């Protein structure tokens, strides 16, 4: 990655070669007089250096530039979009300039930026850096083998498209929700994510754990910023039917988890921890709704993360995992009556701010596992042993993204 400075401005841009793209994040100083020609909220290219000559506003990706091909000498990004300016048509190969949203201006002069002067032939814009750089908006992952048909009912969850394999949901910072199915015909070609829709950054909690309305499809619950809890019934193909309002006042809950059946009646339930540290069970009625809540106990404000892995102990009852801020991860075995037995500590280091989640059995051995994102392109898998323990972390779940995402 190469940075260049021109005058007082530290250019928040990068010149890269071929597919080696990069994104810089800097704070731009006040714009120069020439840059102010570009309207607020727009991406503009200019005929000459220092933002002079004719100006063209770019509002969408352009694989070829027509009369503007090989004529651009400066650019200003005042928009909320990421932009990649390529020296080759169709966004392929060669040198590229990557610009963050509200980047400010770059003039193609000097020893670094001069190599782009009058050479730009295509421009790609997108709401995320990953999509702008790669041309794809999805995150990929390399899932494991097919889940055995004999998996206990308490652990059968995570499958959004009814192919007997666990799937992922991924929400990007721009609010788009992606479904990442757990099957690929080849290890060399990971399955592509499927866009479910946008606007999901309005939700402060998104949880799932199998079928809650009796149609044998995995469902999702989401709480919006006003505290309303919504039920999104799955259609068995990775998408959702029209949502149903469950109720208001859920913003009094610090954390909500869909945990499966913890009451022993064959219907899947929710648990929620309120701001006072009390854990509550909301027994499901099998139709997407819940009965009167029941208090599990207090003192749960010591925990900063709840995880619903299904049955980790092999007794057919759904369990709960919780992480405290100082001592690690704990397994609370379900007793099948809406409460939990004596906890046991799980091994390995669990950073207090690191996400931990579960989509059931991802290793294909019939036992529920835990997962943890490590960086922008890797998931650790902690394989459950079916007796309440987990194996050492295995970095065998690859995923491709340059964006900060939330995976569940």
PDB file of N, CA and C in Angstrom, residues 267-363:
ATOM      1  N   UNK A 267     -41.625 -27.609  22.621  1.00  0.00           N
ATOM      2  CA  UNK A 267     -41.731 -26.317  21.934  1.00  0.00           C
ATOM      3  C   UNK A 267     -40.521 -25.460  22.279  1.00  0.00           C
ATOM      4  N   UNK A 268     -40.079 -24.697  21.328  1.00  0.00           N
ATOM      5  CA  UNK A 268     -38.858 -23.917  21.512  1.00  0.00           C
ATOM      6  C   UNK A 268     -39.148 -22.614  22.247  1.00  0.00           C
ATOM      7  N   UNK A 269     -38.187 -22.209  23.065  1.00  0.00           N
ATOM      8  CA  UNK A 269     -38.376 -21.103  23.991  1.00  0.00           C
ATOM      9  C   UNK A 269     -37.326 -20.010  23.775  1.00  0.00           C
ATOM     10  N   UNK A 270     -37.555 -18.886  24.448  1.00  0.00           N
ATOM     11  CA  UNK A 270     -36.578 -17.802  24.530  1.00  0.00           C
ATOM     12  C   UNK A 270     -36.107 -17.664  25.970  1.00  0.00           C
ATOM     13  N   UNK A 271     -34.882 -17.170  26.141  1.00  0.00           N
ATOM     14  CA  UNK A 271     -34.454 -16.667  27.441  1.00  0.00           C
ATOM     15  C   UNK A 271     -33.989 -15.233  27.234  1.00  0.00           C
ATOM     16  N   UNK A 272     -34.115 -14.420  28.268  1.00  0.00           N
ATOM     17  CA  UNK A 272     -33.697 -13.024  28.191  1.00  0.00           C
ATOM     18  C   UNK A 272     -33.149 -12.581  29.538  1.00  0.00           C
ATOM     19  N   UNK A 273     -32.084 -11.807  29.478  1.00  0.00           N
ATOM     20  CA  UNK A 273     -31.458 -11.265  30.691  1.00  0.00           C
ATOM     21  C   UNK A 273     -31.763  -9.777  30.757  1.00  0.00           C
ATOM     22  N   UNK A 274     -32.401  -9.341  31.848  1.00  0.00           N
ATOM     23  CA  UNK A 274     -32.769  -7.930  31.936  1.00  0.00           C
ATOM     24  C   UNK A 274     -31.617  -7.100  32.493  1.00  0.00           C
ATOM     25  N   UNK A 275     -31.821  -5.787  32.558  1.00  0.00           N
ATOM     26  CA  UNK A 275     -30.749  -4.885  32.976  1.00  0.00           C
ATOM     27  C   UNK A 275     -30.383  -5.046  34.442  1.00  0.00           C
ATOM     28  N   UNK A 276     -31.256  -5.678  35.225  1.00  0.00           N
ATOM     29  CA  UNK A 276     -30.955  -5.933  36.635  1.00  0.00           C
ATOM     30  C   UNK A 276     -30.197  -7.239  36.831  1.00  0.00           C
ATOM     31  N   UNK A 277     -29.984  -7.992  35.748  1.00  0.00           N
ATOM     32  CA  UNK A 277     -29.258  -9.252  35.843  1.00  0.00           C
ATOM     33  C   UNK A 277     -30.124 -10.463  36.074  1.00  0.00           C
ATOM     34  N   UNK A 278     -31.440 -10.316  35.958  1.00  0.00           N
ATOM     35  CA  UNK A 278     -32.351 -11.452  36.132  1.00  0.00           C
ATOM     36  C   UNK A 278     -32.536 -12.154  34.791  1.00  0.00           C
ATOM     37  N   UNK A 279     -32.433 -13.480  34.807  1.00  0.00           N
ATOM     38  CA  UNK A 279     -32.651 -14.282  33.610  1.00  0.00           C
ATOM     39  C   UNK A 279     -34.073 -14.822  33.623  1.00  0.00           C
ATOM     40  N   UNK A 280     -34.764 -14.659  32.487  1.00  0.00           N
ATOM     41  CA  UNK A 280     -36.157 -15.077  32.356  1.00  0.00           C
ATOM     42  C   UNK A 280     -36.304 -16.097  31.230  1.00  0.00           C
ATOM     43  N   UNK A 281     -37.222 -17.028  31.413  1.00  0.00           N
ATOM     44  CA  UNK A 281     -37.615 -17.965  30.365  1.00  0.00           C
ATOM     45  C   UNK A 281     -38.963 -17.549  29.798  1.00  0.00           C
ATOM     46  N   UNK A 282     -39.053 -17.506  28.461  1.00  0.00           N
ATOM     47  CA  UNK A 282     -40.313 -17.231  27.774  1.00  0.00           C
ATOM     48  C   UNK A 282     -40.710 -18.510  27.031  1.00  0.00           C
ATOM     49  N   UNK A 283     -41.621 -19.303  27.601  1.00  0.00           N
ATOM     50  CA  UNK A 283     -41.969 -20.595  26.990  1.00  0.00           C
ATOM     51  C   UNK A 283     -42.726 -20.416  25.676  1.00  0.00           C
ATOM     52  N   UNK A 284     -42.254 -21.070  24.629  1.00  0.00           N
ATOM     53  CA  UNK A 284     -42.922 -20.990  23.340  1.00  0.00           C
ATOM     54  C   UNK A 284     -44.205 -21.794  23.311  1.00  0.00           C
ATOM     55  N   UNK A 285     -45.157 -21.339  22.479  1.00  0.00           N
ATOM     56  CA  UNK A 285     -46.423 -22.073  22.350  1.00  0.00           C
ATOM     57  C   UNK A 285     -46.487 -22.891  21.068  1.00  0.00           C
ATOM     58  N   UNK A 286     -45.389 -22.910  20.312  1.00  0.00           N
ATOM     59  CA  UNK A 286     -45.356 -23.684  19.078  1.00  0.00           C
ATOM     60  C   UNK A 286     -45.942 -22.987  17.881  1.00  0.00           C
ATOM     61  N   UNK A 287     -46.406 -21.741  18.059  1.00  0.00           N
ATOM     62  CA  UNK A 287     -47.005 -20.979  16.965  1.00  0.00           C
ATOM     63  C   UNK A 287     -46.319 -19.626  16.780  1.00  0.00           C
ATOM     64  N   UNK A 288     -45.108 -19.485  17.297  1.00  0.00           N
ATOM     65  CA  UNK A 288     -44.360 -18.243  17.157  1.00  0.00           C
ATOM     66  C   UNK A 288     -44.593 -17.249  18.269  1.00  0.00           C
ATOM     67  N   UNK A 289     -45.387 -17.614  19.265  1.00  0.00           N
ATOM     68  CA  UNK A 289     -45.679 -16.742  20.388  1.00  0.00           C
ATOM     69  C   UNK A 289     -45.184 -17.384  21.679  1.00  0.00           C
ATOM     70  N   UNK A 290     -45.386 -16.663  22.802  1.00  0.00           N
ATOM     71  CA  UNK A 290     -44.852 -17.138  24.074  1.00  0.00           C
ATOM     72  C   UNK A 290     -45.866 -16.965  25.196  1.00  0.00           C
ATOM     73  N   UNK A 291     -45.777 -17.878  26.164  1.00  0.00           N
ATOM     74  CA  UNK A 291     -46.611 -17.789  27.347  1.00  0.00           C
ATOM     75  C   UNK A 291     -46.002 -16.866  28.385  1.00  0.00           C
ATOM     76  N   UNK A 292     -46.590 -16.860  29.569  1.00  0.00           N
ATOM     77  CA  UNK A 292     -46.105 -16.005  30.656  1.00  0.00           C
ATOM     78  C   UNK A 292     -44.672 -16.374  31.020  1.00  0.00           C
ATOM     79  N   UNK A 293     -43.858 -15.366  31.177  1.00  0.00           N
ATOM     80  CA  UNK A 293     -42.451 -15.623  31.461  1.00  0.00           C
ATOM     81  C   UNK A 293     -42.261 -16.172  32.877  1.00  0.00           C
ATOM     82  N   UNK A 294     -41.143 -16.853  33.073  1.00  0.00           N
ATOM     83  CA  UNK A 294     -40.809 -17.426  34.373  1.00  0.00           C
ATOM     84  C   UNK A 294     -39.380 -17.043  34.735  1.00  0.00           C
ATOM     85  N   UNK A 295     -39.187 -16.700  35.978  1.00  0.00           N
ATOM     86  CA  UNK A 295     -37.872 -16.275  36.446  1.00  0.00           C
ATOM     87  C   UNK A 295     -36.960 -17.481  36.648  1.00  0.00           C
ATOM     88  N   UNK A 296     -35.772 -17.409  36.041  1.00  0.00           N
ATOM     89  CA  UNK A 296     -34.768 -18.453  36.237  1.00  0.00           C
ATOM     90  C   UNK A 296     -33.920 -18.141  37.454  1.00  0.00           C
ATOM     91  N   UNK A 297     -33.483 -16.880  37.568  1.00  0.00           N
ATOM     92  CA  UNK A 297     -32.662 -16.489  38.706  1.00  0.00           C
ATOM     93  C   UNK A 297     -31.946 -15.184  38.455  1.00  0.00           C
ATOM     94  N   UNK A 298     -31.334 -14.644  39.492  1.00  0.00           N
ATOM     95  CA  UNK A 298     -30.601 -13.395  39.397  1.00  0.00           C
ATOM     96  C   UNK A 298     -29.104 -13.619  39.293  1.00  0.00           C
ATOM     97  N   UNK A 299     -28.362 -12.513  39.252  1.00  0.00           N
ATOM     98  CA  UNK A 299     -26.911 -12.574  39.206  1.00  0.00           C
ATOM     99  C   UNK A 299     -26.315 -12.744  37.826  1.00  0.00           C
ATOM    100  N   UNK A 300     -27.135 -12.714  36.804  1.00  0.00           N
ATOM    101  CA  UNK A 300     -26.636 -12.927  35.454  1.00  0.00           C
ATOM    102  C   UNK A 300     -26.017 -11.676  34.847  1.00  0.00           C
ATOM    103  N   UNK A 301     -26.023 -10.560  35.581  1.00  0.00           N
ATOM    104  CA  UNK A 301     -25.355  -9.362  35.060  1.00  0.00           C
ATOM    105  C   UNK A 301     -23.846  -9.495  35.098  1.00  0.00           C
ATOM    106  N   UNK A 302     -23.342 -10.564  35.724  1.00  0.00           N
ATOM    107  CA  UNK A 302     -21.902 -10.834  35.666  1.00  0.00           C
ATOM    108  C   UNK A 302     -21.500 -11.376  34.301  1.00  0.00           C
ATOM    109  N   UNK A 303     -22.488 -11.771  33.511  1.00  0.00           N
ATOM    110  CA  UNK A 303     -22.221 -12.349  32.196  1.00  0.00           C
ATOM    111  C   UNK A 303     -22.416 -11.302  31.103  1.00  0.00           C
ATOM    112  N   UNK A 304     -21.484 -11.256  30.169  1.00  0.00           N
ATOM    113  CA  UNK A 304     -21.606 -10.285  29.079  1.00  0.00           C
ATOM    114  C   UNK A 304     -21.935 -10.931  27.737  1.00  0.00           C
ATOM    115  N   UNK A 305     -22.171 -12.240  27.744  1.00  0.00           N
ATOM    116  CA  UNK A 305     -22.551 -12.907  26.503  1.00  0.00           C
ATOM    117  C   UNK A 305     -23.262 -14.210  26.816  1.00  0.00           C
ATOM    118  N   UNK A 306     -24.407 -14.420  26.192  1.00  0.00           N
ATOM    119  CA  UNK A 306     -25.118 -15.692  26.268  1.00  0.00           C
ATOM    120  C   UNK A 306     -25.052 -16.380  24.907  1.00  0.00           C
ATOM    121  N   UNK A 307     -24.895 -17.692  24.928  1.00  0.00           N
ATOM    122  CA  UNK A 307     -24.823 -18.483  23.699  1.00  0.00           C
ATOM    123  C   UNK A 307     -25.781 -19.656  23.838  1.00  0.00           C
ATOM    124  N   UNK A 308     -26.536 -19.929  22.778  1.00  0.00           N
ATOM    125  CA  UNK A 308     -27.507 -21.026  22.791  1.00  0.00           C
ATOM    126  C   UNK A 308     -27.031 -22.125  21.849  1.00  0.00           C
ATOM    127  N   UNK A 309     -26.290 -23.118  22.353  1.00  0.00           N
ATOM    128  CA  UNK A 309     -25.704 -24.141  21.479  1.00  0.00           C
ATOM    129  C   UNK A 309     -26.583 -25.351  21.223  1.00  0.00           C
ATOM    130  N   UNK A 310     -27.765 -25.416  21.842  1.00  0.00           N
ATOM    131  CA  UNK A 310     -28.536 -26.646  21.783  1.00  0.00           C
ATOM    132  C   UNK A 310     -28.047 -27.620  22.840  1.00  0.00           C
ATOM    133  N   UNK A 311     -28.101 -28.885  22.535  1.00  0.00           N
ATOM    134  CA  UNK A 311     -27.704 -29.917  23.495  1.00  0.00           C
ATOM    135  C   UNK A 311     -26.207 -30.188  23.383  1.00  0.00           C
ATOM    136  N   UNK A 312     -25.441 -29.765  24.387  1.00  0.00           N
ATOM    137  CA  UNK A 312     -24.002 -30.026  24.397  1.00  0.00           C
ATOM    138  C   UNK A 312     -23.620 -31.191  25.295  1.00  0.00           C
ATOM    139  N   UNK A 313     -24.544 -31.646  26.125  1.00  0.00           N
ATOM    140  CA  UNK A 313     -24.211 -32.697  27.093  1.00  0.00           C
ATOM    141  C   UNK A 313     -24.685 -34.081  26.670  1.00  0.00           C
ATOM    142  N   UNK A 314     -25.468 -34.158  25.590  1.00  0.00           N
ATOM    143  CA  UNK A 314     -25.895 -35.449  25.077  1.00  0.00           C
ATOM    144  C   UNK A 314     -27.092 -36.055  25.768  1.00  0.00           C
ATOM    145  N   UNK A 315     -27.817 -35.251  26.566  1.00  0.00           N
ATOM    146  CA  UNK A 315     -28.986 -35.783  27.275  1.00  0.00           C
ATOM    147  C   UNK A 315     -30.296 -35.407  26.607  1.00  0.00           C
ATOM    148  N   UNK A 316     -30.223 -34.776  25.421  1.00  0.00           N
ATOM    149  CA  UNK A 316     -31.428 -34.399  24.705  1.00  0.00           C
ATOM    150  C   UNK A 316     -32.076 -33.127  25.186  1.00  0.00           C
ATOM    151  N   UNK A 317     -31.425 -32.394  26.096  1.00  0.00           N
ATOM    152  CA  UNK A 317     -31.976 -31.151  26.636  1.00  0.00           C
ATOM    153  C   UNK A 317     -31.106 -29.969  26.211  1.00  0.00           C
ATOM    154  N   UNK A 318     -31.765 -28.868  25.881  1.00  0.00           N
ATOM    155  CA  UNK A 318     -31.027 -27.688  25.442  1.00  0.00           C
ATOM    156  C   UNK A 318     -30.287 -27.048  26.605  1.00  0.00           C
ATOM    157  N   UNK A 319     -29.069 -26.625  26.336  1.00  0.00           N
ATOM    158  CA  UNK A 319     -28.203 -26.027  27.347  1.00  0.00           C
ATOM    159  C   UNK A 319     -27.958 -24.556  27.033  1.00  0.00           C
ATOM    160  N   UNK A 320     -27.261 -23.896  27.929  1.00  0.00           N
ATOM    161  CA  UNK A 320     -26.921 -22.491  27.770  1.00  0.00           C
ATOM    162  C   UNK A 320     -25.446 -22.307  28.088  1.00  0.00           C
ATOM    163  N   UNK A 321     -24.779 -21.472  27.315  1.00  0.00           N
ATOM    164  CA  UNK A 321     -23.384 -21.111  27.571  1.00  0.00           C
ATOM    165  C   UNK A 321     -23.341 -19.619  27.854  1.00  0.00           C
ATOM    166  N   UNK A 322     -22.542 -19.219  28.835  1.00  0.00           N
ATOM    167  CA  UNK A 322     -22.437 -17.806  29.206  1.00  0.00           C
ATOM    168  C   UNK A 322     -20.972 -17.456  29.449  1.00  0.00           C
ATOM    169  N   UNK A 323     -20.604 -16.252  29.062  1.00  0.00           N
ATOM    170  CA  UNK A 323     -19.234 -15.783  29.266  1.00  0.00           C
ATOM    171  C   UNK A 323     -19.233 -14.644  30.267  1.00  0.00           C
ATOM    172  N   UNK A 324     -18.401 -14.776  31.305  1.00  0.00           N
ATOM    173  CA  UNK A 324     -18.241 -13.646  32.212  1.00  0.00           C
ATOM    174  C   UNK A 324     -17.065 -12.797  31.732  1.00  0.00           C
ATOM    175  N   UNK A 325     -16.919 -11.630  32.305  1.00  0.00           N
ATOM    176  CA  UNK A 325     -15.918 -10.697  31.806  1.00  0.00           C
ATOM    177  C   UNK A 325     -14.502 -11.003  32.212  1.00  0.00           C
ATOM    178  N   UNK A 326     -14.310 -11.935  33.141  1.00  0.00           N
ATOM    179  CA  UNK A 326     -12.964 -12.137  33.666  1.00  0.00           C
ATOM    180  C   UNK A 326     -12.509 -13.586  33.691  1.00  0.00           C
ATOM    181  N   UNK A 327     -13.447 -14.539  33.793  1.00  0.00           N
ATOM    182  CA  UNK A 327     -13.031 -15.921  34.028  1.00  0.00           C
ATOM    183  C   UNK A 327     -13.339 -16.880  32.891  1.00  0.00           C
ATOM    184  N   UNK A 328     -13.935 -16.410  31.819  1.00  0.00           N
ATOM    185  CA  UNK A 328     -14.102 -17.271  30.669  1.00  0.00           C
ATOM    186  C   UNK A 328     -15.518 -17.702  30.388  1.00  0.00           C
ATOM    187  N   UNK A 329     -15.650 -18.906  29.830  1.00  0.00           N
ATOM    188  CA  UNK A 329     -16.917 -19.410  29.316  1.00  0.00           C
ATOM    189  C   UNK A 329     -17.421 -20.551  30.198  1.00  0.00           C
ATOM    190  N   UNK A 330     -18.743 -20.518  30.467  1.00  0.00           N
ATOM    191  CA  UNK A 330     -19.357 -21.505  31.357  1.00  0.00           C
ATOM    192  C   UNK A 330     -20.504 -22.206  30.646  1.00  0.00           C
ATOM    193  N   UNK A 331     -20.634 -23.507  30.903  1.00  0.00           N
ATOM    194  CA  UNK A 331     -21.749 -24.291  30.386  1.00  0.00           C
ATOM    195  C   UNK A 331     -22.765 -24.515  31.493  1.00  0.00           C
ATOM    196  N   UNK A 332     -24.028 -24.146  31.204  1.00  0.00           N
ATOM    197  CA  UNK A 332     -25.139 -24.362  32.126  1.00  0.00           C
ATOM    198  C   UNK A 332     -26.038 -25.444  31.521  1.00  0.00           C
ATOM    199  N   UNK A 333     -25.975 -26.673  32.022  1.00  0.00           N
ATOM    200  CA  UNK A 333     -26.781 -27.755  31.434  1.00  0.00           C
ATOM    201  C   UNK A 333     -28.266 -27.574  31.732  1.00  0.00           C
ATOM    202  N   UNK A 334     -29.093 -27.678  30.711  1.00  0.00           N
ATOM    203  CA  UNK A 334     -30.529 -27.567  30.915  1.00  0.00           C
ATOM    204  C   UNK A 334     -31.087 -28.770  31.650  1.00  0.00           C
ATOM    205  N   UNK A 335     -32.090 -28.521  32.513  1.00  0.00           N
ATOM    206  CA  UNK A 335     -32.704 -29.634  33.250  1.00  0.00           C
ATOM    207  C   UNK A 335     -34.022 -30.083  32.633  1.00  0.00           C
ATOM    208  N   UNK A 336     -34.413 -29.440  31.515  1.00  0.00           N
ATOM    209  CA  UNK A 336     -35.656 -29.818  30.853  1.00  0.00           C
ATOM    210  C   UNK A 336     -36.897 -29.270  31.508  1.00  0.00           C
ATOM    211  N   UNK A 337     -36.722 -28.429  32.539  1.00  0.00           N
ATOM    212  CA  UNK A 337     -37.867 -27.836  33.239  1.00  0.00           C
ATOM    213  C   UNK A 337     -37.774 -26.314  33.285  1.00  0.00           C
ATOM    214  N   UNK A 338     -37.018 -25.736  32.357  1.00  0.00           N
ATOM    215  CA  UNK A 338     -36.920 -24.286  32.275  1.00  0.00           C
ATOM    216  C   UNK A 338     -35.823 -23.685  33.117  1.00  0.00           C
ATOM    217  N   UNK A 339     -34.968 -24.502  33.682  1.00  0.00           N
ATOM    218  CA  UNK A 339     -33.866 -24.004  34.502  1.00  0.00           C
ATOM    219  C   UNK A 339     -32.603 -24.792  34.153  1.00  0.00           C
ATOM    220  N   UNK A 340     -31.540 -24.548  34.914  1.00  0.00           N
ATOM    221  CA  UNK A 340     -30.248 -25.126  34.575  1.00  0.00           C
ATOM    222  C   UNK A 340     -29.580 -25.718  35.807  1.00  0.00           C
ATOM    223  N   UNK A 341     -28.752 -26.740  35.561  1.00  0.00           N
ATOM    224  CA  UNK A 341     -28.000 -27.369  36.630  1.00  0.00           C
ATOM    225  C   UNK A 341     -26.713 -26.628  36.932  1.00  0.00           C
ATOM    226  N   UNK A 342     -25.871 -27.249  37.754  1.00  0.00           N
ATOM    227  CA  UNK A 342     -24.606 -26.639  38.153  1.00  0.00           C
ATOM    228  C   UNK A 342     -23.718 -26.410  36.937  1.00  0.00           C
ATOM    229  N   UNK A 343     -23.135 -25.249  36.875  1.00  0.00           N
ATOM    230  CA  UNK A 343     -22.337 -24.891  35.718  1.00  0.00           C
ATOM    231  C   UNK A 343     -20.950 -25.531  35.770  1.00  0.00           C
ATOM    232  N   UNK A 344     -20.343 -25.674  34.596  1.00  0.00           N
ATOM    233  CA  UNK A 344     -18.960 -26.135  34.483  1.00  0.00           C
ATOM    234  C   UNK A 344     -18.217 -25.188  33.550  1.00  0.00           C
ATOM    235  N   UNK A 345     -16.946 -24.998  33.833  1.00  0.00           N
ATOM    236  CA  UNK A 345     -16.155 -24.065  33.037  1.00  0.00           C
ATOM    237  C   UNK A 345     -15.607 -24.754  31.795  1.00  0.00           C
ATOM    238  N   UNK A 346     -15.695 -24.054  30.666  1.00  0.00           N
ATOM    239  CA  UNK A 346     -15.143 -24.567  29.424  1.00  0.00           C
ATOM    240  C   UNK A 346     -13.701 -24.091  29.263  1.00  0.00           C
ATOM    241  N   UNK A 347     -12.857 -24.876  28.611  1.00  0.00           N
ATOM    242  CA  UNK A 347     -11.445 -24.515  28.502  1.00  0.00           C
ATOM    243  C   UNK A 347     -11.177 -23.444  27.444  1.00  0.00           C
ATOM    244  N   UNK A 348      -9.922 -23.028  27.387  1.00  0.00           N
ATOM    245  CA  UNK A 348      -9.378 -22.105  26.402  1.00  0.00           C
ATOM    246  C   UNK A 348      -9.704 -20.653  26.745  1.00  0.00           C
ATOM    247  N   UNK A 349      -8.925 -19.782  26.131  1.00  0.00           N
ATOM    248  CA  UNK A 349      -9.073 -18.344  26.373  1.00  0.00           C
ATOM    249  C   UNK A 349     -10.247 -17.805  25.561  1.00  0.00           C
ATOM    250  N   UNK A 350     -11.050 -16.994  26.216  1.00  0.00           N
ATOM    251  CA  UNK A 350     -12.214 -16.389  25.572  1.00  0.00           C
ATOM    252  C   UNK A 350     -12.177 -14.888  25.841  1.00  0.00           C
ATOM    253  N   UNK A 351     -11.621 -14.089  24.934  1.00  0.00           N
ATOM    254  CA  UNK A 351     -11.552 -12.641  25.149  1.00  0.00           C
ATOM    255  C   UNK A 351     -12.911 -12.069  25.519  1.00  0.00           C
ATOM    256  N   UNK A 352     -12.903 -11.132  26.452  1.00  0.00           N
ATOM    257  CA  UNK A 352     -14.164 -10.629  27.000  1.00  0.00           C
ATOM    258  C   UNK A 352     -15.005  -9.882  25.984  1.00  0.00           C
ATOM    259  N   UNK A 353     -14.382  -9.402  24.904  1.00  0.00           N
ATOM    260  CA  UNK A 353     -15.144  -8.647  23.909  1.00  0.00           C
ATOM    261  C   UNK A 353     -15.320  -9.402  22.597  1.00  0.00           C
ATOM    262  N   UNK A 354     -14.883 -10.656  22.544  1.00  0.00           N
ATOM    263  CA  UNK A 354     -14.964 -11.415  21.293  1.00  0.00           C
ATOM    264  C   UNK A 354     -16.330 -12.074  21.146  1.00  0.00           C
ATOM    265  N   UNK A 355     -16.950 -11.997  19.962  1.00  0.00           N
ATOM    266  CA  UNK A 355     -18.226 -12.682  19.751  1.00  0.00           C
ATOM    267  C   UNK A 355     -18.066 -14.196  19.846  1.00  0.00           C
ATOM    268  N   UNK A 356     -19.050 -14.844  20.425  1.00  0.00           N
ATOM    269  CA  UNK A 356     -19.123 -16.304  20.475  1.00  0.00           C
ATOM    270  C   UNK A 356     -20.545 -16.678  20.077  1.00  0.00           C
ATOM    271  N   UNK A 357     -20.701 -17.682  19.222  1.00  0.00           N
ATOM    272  CA  UNK A 357     -22.049 -18.070  18.821  1.00  0.00           C
ATOM    273  C   UNK A 357     -22.060 -19.543  18.440  1.00  0.00           C
ATOM    274  N   UNK A 358     -23.245 -20.038  18.124  1.00  0.00           N
ATOM    275  CA  UNK A 358     -23.393 -21.429  17.715  1.00  0.00           C
ATOM    276  C   UNK A 358     -24.516 -21.539  16.703  1.00  0.00           C
ATOM    277  N   UNK A 359     -24.309 -22.378  15.711  1.00  0.00           N
ATOM    278  CA  UNK A 359     -25.384 -22.740  14.784  1.00  0.00           C
ATOM    279  C   UNK A 359     -25.581 -24.252  14.800  1.00  0.00           C
ATOM    280  N   UNK A 360     -25.262 -24.855  15.954  1.00  0.00           N
ATOM    281  CA  UNK A 360     -25.439 -26.288  16.104  1.00  0.00           C
ATOM    282  C   UNK A 360     -24.214 -27.062  15.664  1.00  0.00           C
ATOM    283  N   UNK A 361     -24.443 -28.142  14.964  1.00  0.00           N
ATOM    284  CA  UNK A 361     -23.365 -29.042  14.548  1.00  0.00           C
ATOM    285  C   UNK A 361     -22.797 -28.600  13.209  1.00  0.00           C
ATOM    286  N   UNK A 362     -21.575 -28.070  13.207  1.00  0.00           N
ATOM    287  CA  UNK A 362     -20.936 -27.668  11.955  1.00  0.00           C
ATOM    288  C   UNK A 362     -19.842 -28.638  11.535  1.00  0.00           C
ATOM    289  N   UNK A 363     -19.505 -29.598  12.387  1.00  0.00           N
ATOM    290  CA  UNK A 363     -18.442 -30.541  12.048  1.00  0.00           C
ATOM    291  C   UNK A 363     -18.967 -31.864  11.514  1.00  0.00           C
TER     292      UNK A 363
END
